[in-house]
CSV table of C-alpha atoms in Angstrom, one decimal:
chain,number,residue,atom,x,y,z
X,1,UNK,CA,66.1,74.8,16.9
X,2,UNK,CA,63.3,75.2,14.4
X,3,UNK,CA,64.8,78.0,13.3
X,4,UNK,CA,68.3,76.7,12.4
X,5,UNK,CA,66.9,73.9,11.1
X,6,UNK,CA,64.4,74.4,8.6
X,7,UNK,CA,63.7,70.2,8.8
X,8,UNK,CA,62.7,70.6,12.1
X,9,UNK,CA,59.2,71.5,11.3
X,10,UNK,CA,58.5,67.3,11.0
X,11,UNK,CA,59.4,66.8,14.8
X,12,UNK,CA,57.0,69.6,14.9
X,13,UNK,CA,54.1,68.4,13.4
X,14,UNK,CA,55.1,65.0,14.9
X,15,UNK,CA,54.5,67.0,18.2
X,16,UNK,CA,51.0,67.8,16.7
X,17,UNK,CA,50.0,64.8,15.8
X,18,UNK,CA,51.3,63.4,18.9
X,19,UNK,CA,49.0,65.7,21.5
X,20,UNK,CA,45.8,65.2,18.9
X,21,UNK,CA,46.4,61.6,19.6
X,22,UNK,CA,46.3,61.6,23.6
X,23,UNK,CA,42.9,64.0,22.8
X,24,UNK,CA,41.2,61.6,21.1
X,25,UNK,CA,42.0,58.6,23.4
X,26,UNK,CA,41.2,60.8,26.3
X,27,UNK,CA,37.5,61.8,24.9
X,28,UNK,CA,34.9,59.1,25.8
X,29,UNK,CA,31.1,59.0,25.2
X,30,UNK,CA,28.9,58.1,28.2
X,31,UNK,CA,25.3,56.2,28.3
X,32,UNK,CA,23.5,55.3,31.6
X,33,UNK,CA,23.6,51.0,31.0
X,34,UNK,CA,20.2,51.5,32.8
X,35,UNK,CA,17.1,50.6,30.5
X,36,UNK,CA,14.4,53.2,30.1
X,37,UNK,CA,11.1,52.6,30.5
X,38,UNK,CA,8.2,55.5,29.4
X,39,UNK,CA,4.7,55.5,29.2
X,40,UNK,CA,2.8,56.3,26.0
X,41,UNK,CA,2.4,59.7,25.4
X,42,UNK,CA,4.4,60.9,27.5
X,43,UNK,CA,8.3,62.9,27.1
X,44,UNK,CA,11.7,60.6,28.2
X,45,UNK,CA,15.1,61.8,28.4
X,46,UNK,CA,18.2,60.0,26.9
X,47,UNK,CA,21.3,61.0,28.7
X,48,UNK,CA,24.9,61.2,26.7
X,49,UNK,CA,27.8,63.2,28.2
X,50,UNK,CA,31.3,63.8,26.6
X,51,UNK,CA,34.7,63.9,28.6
X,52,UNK,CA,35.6,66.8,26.1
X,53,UNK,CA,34.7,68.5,23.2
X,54,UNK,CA,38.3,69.3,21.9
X,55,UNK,CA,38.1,67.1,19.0
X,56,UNK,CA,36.6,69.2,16.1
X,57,UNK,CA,33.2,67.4,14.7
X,58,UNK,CA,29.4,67.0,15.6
X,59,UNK,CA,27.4,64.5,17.6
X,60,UNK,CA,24.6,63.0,16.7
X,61,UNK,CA,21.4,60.4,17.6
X,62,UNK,CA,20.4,57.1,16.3
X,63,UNK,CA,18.2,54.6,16.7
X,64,UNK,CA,19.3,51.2,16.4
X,65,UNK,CA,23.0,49.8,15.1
X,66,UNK,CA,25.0,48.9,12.0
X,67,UNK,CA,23.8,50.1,8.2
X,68,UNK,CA,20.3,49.5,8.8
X,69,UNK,CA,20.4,52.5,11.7
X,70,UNK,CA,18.5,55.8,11.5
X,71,UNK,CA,19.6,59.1,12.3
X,72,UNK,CA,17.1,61.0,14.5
X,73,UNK,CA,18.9,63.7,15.8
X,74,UNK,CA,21.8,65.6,14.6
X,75,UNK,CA,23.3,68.8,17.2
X,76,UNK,CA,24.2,70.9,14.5
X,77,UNK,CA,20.2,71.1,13.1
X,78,UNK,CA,18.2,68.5,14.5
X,79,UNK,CA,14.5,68.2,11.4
X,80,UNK,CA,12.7,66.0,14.3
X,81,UNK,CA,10.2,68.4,15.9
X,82,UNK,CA,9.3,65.5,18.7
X,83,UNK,CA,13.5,65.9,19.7
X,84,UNK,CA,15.1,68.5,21.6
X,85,UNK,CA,18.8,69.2,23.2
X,86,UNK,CA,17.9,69.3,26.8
X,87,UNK,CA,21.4,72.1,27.0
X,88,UNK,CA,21.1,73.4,23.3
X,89,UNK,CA,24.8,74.8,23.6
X,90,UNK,CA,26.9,72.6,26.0
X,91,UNK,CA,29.9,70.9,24.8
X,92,UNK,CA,29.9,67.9,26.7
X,93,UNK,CA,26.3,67.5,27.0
X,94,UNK,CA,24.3,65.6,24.2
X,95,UNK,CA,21.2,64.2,26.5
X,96,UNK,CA,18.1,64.8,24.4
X,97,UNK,CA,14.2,64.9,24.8
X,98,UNK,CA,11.5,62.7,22.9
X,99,UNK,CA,8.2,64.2,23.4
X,100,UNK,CA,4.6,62.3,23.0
X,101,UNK,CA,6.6,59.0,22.9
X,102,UNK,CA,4.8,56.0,20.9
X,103,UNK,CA,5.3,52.4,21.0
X,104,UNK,CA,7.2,52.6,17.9
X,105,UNK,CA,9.9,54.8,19.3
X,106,UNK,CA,10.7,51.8,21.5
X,107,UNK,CA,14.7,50.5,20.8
X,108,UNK,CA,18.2,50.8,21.5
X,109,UNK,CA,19.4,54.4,20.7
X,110,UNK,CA,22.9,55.5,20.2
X,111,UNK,CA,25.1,58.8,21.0
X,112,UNK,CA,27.9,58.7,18.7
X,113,UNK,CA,30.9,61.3,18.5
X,114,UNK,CA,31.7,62.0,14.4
X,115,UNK,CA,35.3,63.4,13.1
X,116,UNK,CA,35.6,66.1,10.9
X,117,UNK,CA,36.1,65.5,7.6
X,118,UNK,CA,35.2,65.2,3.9
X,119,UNK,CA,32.8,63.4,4.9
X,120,UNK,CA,32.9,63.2,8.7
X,121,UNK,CA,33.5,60.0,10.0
X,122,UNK,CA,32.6,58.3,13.2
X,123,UNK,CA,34.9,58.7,15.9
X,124,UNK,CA,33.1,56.9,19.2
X,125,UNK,CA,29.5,55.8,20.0
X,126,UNK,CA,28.1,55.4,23.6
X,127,UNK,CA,26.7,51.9,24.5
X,128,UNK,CA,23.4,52.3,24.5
X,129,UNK,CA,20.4,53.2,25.9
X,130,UNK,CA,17.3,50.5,25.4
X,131,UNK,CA,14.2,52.9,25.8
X,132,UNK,CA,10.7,50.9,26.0
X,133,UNK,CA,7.3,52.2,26.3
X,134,UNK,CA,5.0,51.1,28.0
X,135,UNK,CA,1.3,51.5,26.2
X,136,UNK,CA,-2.3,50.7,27.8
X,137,UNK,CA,-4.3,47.7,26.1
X,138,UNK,CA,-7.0,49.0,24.2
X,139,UNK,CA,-10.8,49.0,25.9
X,140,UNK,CA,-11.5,45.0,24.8
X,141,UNK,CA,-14.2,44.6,22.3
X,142,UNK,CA,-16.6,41.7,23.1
X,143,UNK,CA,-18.8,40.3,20.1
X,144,UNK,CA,-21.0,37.6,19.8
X,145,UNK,CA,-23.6,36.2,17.4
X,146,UNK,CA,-25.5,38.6,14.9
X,147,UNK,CA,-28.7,37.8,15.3
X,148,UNK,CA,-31.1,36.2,18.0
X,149,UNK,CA,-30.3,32.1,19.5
X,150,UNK,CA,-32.8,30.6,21.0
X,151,UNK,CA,-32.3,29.5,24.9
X,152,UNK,CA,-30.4,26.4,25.2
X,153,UNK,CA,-27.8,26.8,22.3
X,154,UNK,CA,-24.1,26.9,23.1
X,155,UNK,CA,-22.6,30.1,21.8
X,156,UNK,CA,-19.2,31.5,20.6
X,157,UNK,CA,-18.1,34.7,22.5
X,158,UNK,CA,-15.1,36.9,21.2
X,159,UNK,CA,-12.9,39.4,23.1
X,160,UNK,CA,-10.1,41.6,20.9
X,161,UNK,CA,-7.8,44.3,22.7
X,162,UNK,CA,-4.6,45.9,20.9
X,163,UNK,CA,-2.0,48.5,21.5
X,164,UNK,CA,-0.6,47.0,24.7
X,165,UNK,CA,3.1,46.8,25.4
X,166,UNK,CA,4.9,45.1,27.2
X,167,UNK,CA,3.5,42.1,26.2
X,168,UNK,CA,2.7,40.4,29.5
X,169,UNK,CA,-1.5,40.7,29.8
X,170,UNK,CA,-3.9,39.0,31.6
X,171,UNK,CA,-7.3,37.8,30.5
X,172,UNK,CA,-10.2,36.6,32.0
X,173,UNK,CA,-13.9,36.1,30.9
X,174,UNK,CA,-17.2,35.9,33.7
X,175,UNK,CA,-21.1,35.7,33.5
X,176,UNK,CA,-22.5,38.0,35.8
X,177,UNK,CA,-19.1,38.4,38.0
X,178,UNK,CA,-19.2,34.6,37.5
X,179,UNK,CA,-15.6,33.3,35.9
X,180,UNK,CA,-16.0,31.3,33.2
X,181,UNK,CA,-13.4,28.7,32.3
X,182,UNK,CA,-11.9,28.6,29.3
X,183,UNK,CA,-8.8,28.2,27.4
X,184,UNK,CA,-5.4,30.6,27.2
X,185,UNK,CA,-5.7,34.0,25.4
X,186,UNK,CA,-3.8,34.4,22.1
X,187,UNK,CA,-0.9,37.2,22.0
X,188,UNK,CA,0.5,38.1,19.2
X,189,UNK,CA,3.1,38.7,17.3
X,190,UNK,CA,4.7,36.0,18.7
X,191,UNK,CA,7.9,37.9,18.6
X,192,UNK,CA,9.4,41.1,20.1
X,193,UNK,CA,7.3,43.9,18.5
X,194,UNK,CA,6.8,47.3,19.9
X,195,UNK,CA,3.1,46.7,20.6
X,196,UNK,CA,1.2,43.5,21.2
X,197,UNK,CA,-2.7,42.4,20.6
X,198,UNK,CA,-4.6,39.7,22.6
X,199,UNK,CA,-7.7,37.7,21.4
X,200,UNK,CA,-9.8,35.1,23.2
X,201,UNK,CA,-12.9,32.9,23.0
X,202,UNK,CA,-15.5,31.5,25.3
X,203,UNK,CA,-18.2,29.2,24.8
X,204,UNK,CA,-21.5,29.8,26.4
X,205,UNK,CA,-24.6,28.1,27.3
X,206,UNK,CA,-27.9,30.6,26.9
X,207,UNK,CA,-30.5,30.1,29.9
X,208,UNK,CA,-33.9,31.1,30.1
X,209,UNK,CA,-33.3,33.4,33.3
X,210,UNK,CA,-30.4,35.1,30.8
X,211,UNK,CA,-32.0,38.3,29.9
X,212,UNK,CA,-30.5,40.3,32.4
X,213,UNK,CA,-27.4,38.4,32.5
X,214,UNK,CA,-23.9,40.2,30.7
X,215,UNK,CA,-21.0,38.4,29.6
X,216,UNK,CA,-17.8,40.2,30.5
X,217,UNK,CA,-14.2,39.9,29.4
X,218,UNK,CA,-11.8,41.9,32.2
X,219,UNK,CA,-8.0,42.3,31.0
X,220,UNK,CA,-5.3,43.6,33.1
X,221,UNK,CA,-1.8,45.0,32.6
X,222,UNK,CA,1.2,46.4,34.4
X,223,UNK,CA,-0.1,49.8,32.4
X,224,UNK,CA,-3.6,49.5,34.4
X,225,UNK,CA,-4.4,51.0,37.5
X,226,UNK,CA,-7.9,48.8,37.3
X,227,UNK,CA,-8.7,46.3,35.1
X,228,UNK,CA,-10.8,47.2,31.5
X,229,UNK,CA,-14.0,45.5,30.8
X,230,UNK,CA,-15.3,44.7,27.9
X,231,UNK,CA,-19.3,43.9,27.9
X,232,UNK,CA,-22.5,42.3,25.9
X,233,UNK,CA,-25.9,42.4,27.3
X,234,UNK,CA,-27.1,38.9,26.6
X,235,UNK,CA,-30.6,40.7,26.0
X,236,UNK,CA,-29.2,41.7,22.8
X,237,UNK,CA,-29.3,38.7,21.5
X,238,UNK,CA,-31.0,36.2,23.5
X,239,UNK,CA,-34.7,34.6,22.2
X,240,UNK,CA,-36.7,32.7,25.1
X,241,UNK,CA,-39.9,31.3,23.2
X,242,UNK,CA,-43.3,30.9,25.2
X,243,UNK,CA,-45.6,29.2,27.0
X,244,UNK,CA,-48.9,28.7,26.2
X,245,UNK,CA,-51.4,28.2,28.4
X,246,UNK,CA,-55.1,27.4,27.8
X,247,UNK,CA,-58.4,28.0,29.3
X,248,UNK,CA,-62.0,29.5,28.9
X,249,UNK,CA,-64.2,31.0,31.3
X,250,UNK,CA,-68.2,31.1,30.9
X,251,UNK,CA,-69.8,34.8,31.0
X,252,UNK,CA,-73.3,36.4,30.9
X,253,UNK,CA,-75.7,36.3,28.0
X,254,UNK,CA,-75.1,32.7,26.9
X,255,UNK,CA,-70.9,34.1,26.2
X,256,UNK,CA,-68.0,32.1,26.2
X,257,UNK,CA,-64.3,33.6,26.3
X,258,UNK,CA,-61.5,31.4,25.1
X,259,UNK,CA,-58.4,32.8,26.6
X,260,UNK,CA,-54.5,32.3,25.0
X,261,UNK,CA,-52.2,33.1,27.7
X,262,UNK,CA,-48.4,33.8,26.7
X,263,UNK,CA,-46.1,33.7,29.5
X,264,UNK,CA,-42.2,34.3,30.1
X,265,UNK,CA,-41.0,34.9,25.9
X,266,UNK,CA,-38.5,37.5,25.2
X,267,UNK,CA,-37.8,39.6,23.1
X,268,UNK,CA,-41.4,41.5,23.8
X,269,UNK,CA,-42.7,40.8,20.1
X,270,UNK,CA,-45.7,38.7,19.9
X,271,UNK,CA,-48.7,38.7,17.7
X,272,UNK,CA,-51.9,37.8,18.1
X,273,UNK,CA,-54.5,36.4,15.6
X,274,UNK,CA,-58.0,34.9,16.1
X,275,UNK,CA,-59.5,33.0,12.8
X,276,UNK,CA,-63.0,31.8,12.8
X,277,UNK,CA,-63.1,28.8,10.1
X,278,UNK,CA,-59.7,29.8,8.7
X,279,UNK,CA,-61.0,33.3,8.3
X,280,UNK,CA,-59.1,35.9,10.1
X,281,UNK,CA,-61.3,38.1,12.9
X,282,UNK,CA,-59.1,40.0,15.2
X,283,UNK,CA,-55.8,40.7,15.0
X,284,UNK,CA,-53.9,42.0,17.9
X,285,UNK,CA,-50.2,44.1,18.0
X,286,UNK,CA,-48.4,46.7,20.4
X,287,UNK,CA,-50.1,45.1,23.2
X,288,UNK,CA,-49.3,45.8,26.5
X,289,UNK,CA,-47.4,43.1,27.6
X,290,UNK,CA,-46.4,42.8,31.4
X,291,UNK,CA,-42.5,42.6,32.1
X,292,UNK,CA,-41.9,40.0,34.7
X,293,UNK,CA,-38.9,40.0,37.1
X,294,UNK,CA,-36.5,37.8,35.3
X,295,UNK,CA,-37.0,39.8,32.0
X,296,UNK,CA,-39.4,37.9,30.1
X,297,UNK,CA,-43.1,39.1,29.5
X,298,UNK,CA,-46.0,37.3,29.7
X,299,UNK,CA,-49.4,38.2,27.7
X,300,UNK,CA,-53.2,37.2,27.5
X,301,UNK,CA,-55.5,37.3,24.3
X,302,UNK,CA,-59.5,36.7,24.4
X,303,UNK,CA,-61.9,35.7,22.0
X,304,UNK,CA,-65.8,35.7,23.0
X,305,UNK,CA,-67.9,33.4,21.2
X,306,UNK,CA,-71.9,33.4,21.9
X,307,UNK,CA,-73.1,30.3,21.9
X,308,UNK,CA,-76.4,30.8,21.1
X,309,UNK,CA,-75.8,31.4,17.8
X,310,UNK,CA,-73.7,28.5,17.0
X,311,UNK,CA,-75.8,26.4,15.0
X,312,UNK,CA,-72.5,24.0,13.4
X,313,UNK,CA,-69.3,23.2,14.0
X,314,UNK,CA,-66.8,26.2,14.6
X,315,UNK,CA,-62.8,26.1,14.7
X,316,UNK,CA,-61.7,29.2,16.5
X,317,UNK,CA,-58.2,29.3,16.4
X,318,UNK,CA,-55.8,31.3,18.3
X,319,UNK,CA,-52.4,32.2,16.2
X,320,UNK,CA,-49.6,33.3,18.5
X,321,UNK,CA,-46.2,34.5,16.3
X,322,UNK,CA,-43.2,35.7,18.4
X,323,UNK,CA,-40.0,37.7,17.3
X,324,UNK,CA,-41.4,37.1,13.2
X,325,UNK,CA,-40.7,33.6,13.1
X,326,UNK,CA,-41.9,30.9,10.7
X,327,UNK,CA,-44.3,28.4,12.0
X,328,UNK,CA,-42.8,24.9,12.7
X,329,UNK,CA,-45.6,23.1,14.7
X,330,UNK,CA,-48.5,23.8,15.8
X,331,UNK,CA,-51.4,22.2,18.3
X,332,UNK,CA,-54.9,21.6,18.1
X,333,UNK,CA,-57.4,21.6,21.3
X,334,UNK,CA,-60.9,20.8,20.9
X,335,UNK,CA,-63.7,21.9,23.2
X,336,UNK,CA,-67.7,21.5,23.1
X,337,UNK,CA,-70.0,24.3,23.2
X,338,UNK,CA,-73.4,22.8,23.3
X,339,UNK,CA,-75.7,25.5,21.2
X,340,UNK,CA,-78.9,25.1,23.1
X,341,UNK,CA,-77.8,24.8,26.4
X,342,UNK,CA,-75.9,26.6,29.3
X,343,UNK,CA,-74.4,23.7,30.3
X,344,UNK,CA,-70.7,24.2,31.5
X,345,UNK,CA,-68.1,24.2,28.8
X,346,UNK,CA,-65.6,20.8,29.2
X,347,UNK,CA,-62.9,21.8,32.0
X,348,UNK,CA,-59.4,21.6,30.4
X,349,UNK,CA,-56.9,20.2,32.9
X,350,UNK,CA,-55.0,23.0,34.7
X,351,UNK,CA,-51.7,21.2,33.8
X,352,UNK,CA,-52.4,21.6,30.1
X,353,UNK,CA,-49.8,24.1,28.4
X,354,UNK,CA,-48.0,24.5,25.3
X,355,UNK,CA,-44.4,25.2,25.6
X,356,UNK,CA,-42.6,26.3,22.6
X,357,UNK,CA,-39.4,24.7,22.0
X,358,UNK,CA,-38.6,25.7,18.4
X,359,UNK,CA,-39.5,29.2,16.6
X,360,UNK,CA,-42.8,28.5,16.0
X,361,UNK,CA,-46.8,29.3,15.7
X,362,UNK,CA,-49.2,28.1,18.3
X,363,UNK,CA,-52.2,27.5,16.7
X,364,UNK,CA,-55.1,26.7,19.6
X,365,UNK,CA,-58.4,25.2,18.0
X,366,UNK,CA,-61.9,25.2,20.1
X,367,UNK,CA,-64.5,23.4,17.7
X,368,UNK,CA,-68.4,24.0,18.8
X,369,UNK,CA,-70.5,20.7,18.1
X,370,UNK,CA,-74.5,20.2,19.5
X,371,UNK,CA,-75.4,17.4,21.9
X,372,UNK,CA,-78.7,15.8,22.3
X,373,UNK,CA,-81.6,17.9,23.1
X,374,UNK,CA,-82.6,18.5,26.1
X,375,UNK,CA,-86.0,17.5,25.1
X,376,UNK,CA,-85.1,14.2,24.2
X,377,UNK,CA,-83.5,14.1,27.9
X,378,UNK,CA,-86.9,14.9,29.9
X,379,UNK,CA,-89.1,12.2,27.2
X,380,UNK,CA,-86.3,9.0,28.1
X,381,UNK,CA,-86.5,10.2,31.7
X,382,UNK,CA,-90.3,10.4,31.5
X,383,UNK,CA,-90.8,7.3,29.7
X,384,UNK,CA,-88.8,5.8,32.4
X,385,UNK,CA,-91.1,6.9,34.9
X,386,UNK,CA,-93.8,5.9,33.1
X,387,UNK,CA,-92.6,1.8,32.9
X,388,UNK,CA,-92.1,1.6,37.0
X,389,UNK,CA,-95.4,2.7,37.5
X,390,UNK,CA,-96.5,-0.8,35.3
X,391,UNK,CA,-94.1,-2.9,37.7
X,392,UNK,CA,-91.8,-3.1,35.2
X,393,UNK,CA,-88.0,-2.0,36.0
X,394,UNK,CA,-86.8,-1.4,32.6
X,395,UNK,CA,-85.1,2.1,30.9
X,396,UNK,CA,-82.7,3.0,28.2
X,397,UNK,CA,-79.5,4.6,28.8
X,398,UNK,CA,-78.0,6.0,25.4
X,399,UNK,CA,-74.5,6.0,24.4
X,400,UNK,CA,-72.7,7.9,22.0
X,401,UNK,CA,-72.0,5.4,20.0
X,402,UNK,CA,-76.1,4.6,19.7
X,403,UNK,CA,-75.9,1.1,21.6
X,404,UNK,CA,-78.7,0.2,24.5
X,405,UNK,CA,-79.3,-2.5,26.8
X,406,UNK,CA,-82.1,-3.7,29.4
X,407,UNK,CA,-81.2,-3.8,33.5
């Protein structure tokens, strides 16, 4: 028949065309529905299968759908040294391999079947496969004021982790495995991204017995086999100003010691400066200050003065500067030391203390004055004497403020 008639070569490329046809509608692209989910870092597999390859024309990989897609993988030379054809030359099987996966390869990715052609032209895509990755929050970054607050300020405490997808995360922030309440963390972006960060802030109150106290912010995620930690030692940038106590103790020789006892300040840097009439006389640094159990440090500084030689009044004066800062008060104590006598100094009561509430100088003055004579003692008490033997009960008590009167 085609050779009697010549025309019969349309029924023949009709015949063609016709068993072309039932290829093309016969050849389908499969992708698993099934999302897939990968861990940073780490190699997935997208699978693509192809009823047949009879249809002349590559395959190819891309990310995403409609003009704003992107080619990532092409069968016939594939540029993307992360992507690899998991059966290099099968003719049905397209699945591929994406090594070191990051949270920016997470998307919707396409196999689609092209046509050959000038150009080729798409012929059928699979339906998809969504791949997300799944990446670890970063270690959380706790910060908190730069430089030293003094006990009993409320201070802001921030905690910052990144990198983390999906974004469902959990924050918490505690004192010494203590939680502290406080409001929601923020996540963002706020929309679908392919990697989230969280930030958060507490507010907390600095204690005295804080030195060895941490604030810690924990986060947790699906990623996490334990939770992360974030830390600050509170020592870093806690101040707990001192106590000052007062007292003097009489010693051998016609010596007195006047004693400035520091207790319970932190950081351990405190100076010491005694001044004789607003002239300096000792000055003391790099002590050795003793560390007591909750942190602090406690500290005691003498200064001997021999009273035998005090002929006038003396301010000694005790300067106590901790952690460099400026003076802001100060506080003056007097005490007698009579110069020709080994009388007892005045007893300062054992309650007496200084306690340092702002940054501050103690300044501690001890002023040496004379009292009456003992001389003149032993003549009123002998005069005295002297008027009962006559009958007559009469004497002369003296008061400082140079008043008498007869009994």
């Amino acid at each position: 028949m085609l050779v009697l008639d010549p025309v019969g070569l349309k029924p023949l490329v009709c015949c063609c065309i016709f068993i072309t046809g039932a290829q093309e509608q016969e050849l389908q692209v499969l992708q698993p529905k099934e999302p897939v989910s990968v861990a940073k870092g780490l190699t997935v597999t997208l699978n693509c299968t192809a009823t047949s390859n009879d249809l002349p024309g590559p395959v190819k990989w891309f990310k995403g759908a409609g003009p704003q897609r992107k080619e990532i993988y092409n069968f016939r030379g594939g540029s993307n040294p992360r992507i690899k054809a998991v059966v290099p030359s099968s003719n049905t099987d397209f699945s591929i391999n994406i090594s070191n996966i990051t949270p920016e390869d997470t998307g919707t990715y396409y196999c689609v079947k092209f046509k050959k052609g000038n150009p080729d032209t798409e012929f059928k895509s699979g339906g998809g496969t969504m791949l997300s990755v799944r990446a670890k929050p970063s270690q959380p970054l706790v910060s908190g004021p730069q430089g030293r607050i003094n006990v009993g300020q409320v201070e802001n405490f921030t905690c910052k982790a990144h990198g983390f997808s999906p974004k469902k995360i959990e924050l918490k922030w505690l004192k010494n495995n203590n939680d502290i309440t406080t409001n929601l963390p923020k996540i963002f972006p706020e929309n679908n991204s392919v990697s989230y960060n969280v930030t958060s802030t507490t507010q907390v109150k600095l204690e005295a017995n804080d030195v060895h106290s941490k604030i810690i912010c924990e986060v947790d995620h699906e990623t996490l086999e334990t939770p992360l930690q974030g830390k600050m030692n509170l020592s870093s940038i806690i101040r707990v100003l001192p106590k000052v106590n007062i007292y003097r103790d009489l010693l051998p020789m016609n010596l007195a010691n006047v004693t400035c006892e520091v207790k319970k300040f932190f950081p351990n840097i405190v100076d010491i400066s005694w001044l004789e009439n607003g002239t300096e006389r000792d000055k003391i640094k790099n002590h050795n200050a003793t560390e007591n159990n909750d942190g602090t440090y406690s500290f005691n500084a003498s200064f001997q003065v021999n009273m035998s030689l005090v002929k006038e009044a003396k301010e000694i004066t005790c300067v106590v500067t901790h952690d460099s800062q400026t003076s802001i008060t100060s506080f003056s104590l007097t005490l007698f030391f009579p110069a020709y006598t080994k009388h007892l100094l005045p007893v300062i009561p054992a309650n007496f203390f200084i306690s340092a509430q702002q940054p501050q100088n103690i300044f501690i003055a001890v002023s040496i004055v004379s009292i009456v004579l003992v001389a003149l003692l032993i003549a009123t008490i002998y005069l005295i004497r002297a008027k009962q033997k006559k009958g007559k009960c009469e004497f002369h008590f003296l008061f400082s403020s140079s008043k008498s009167r007869n009994i």
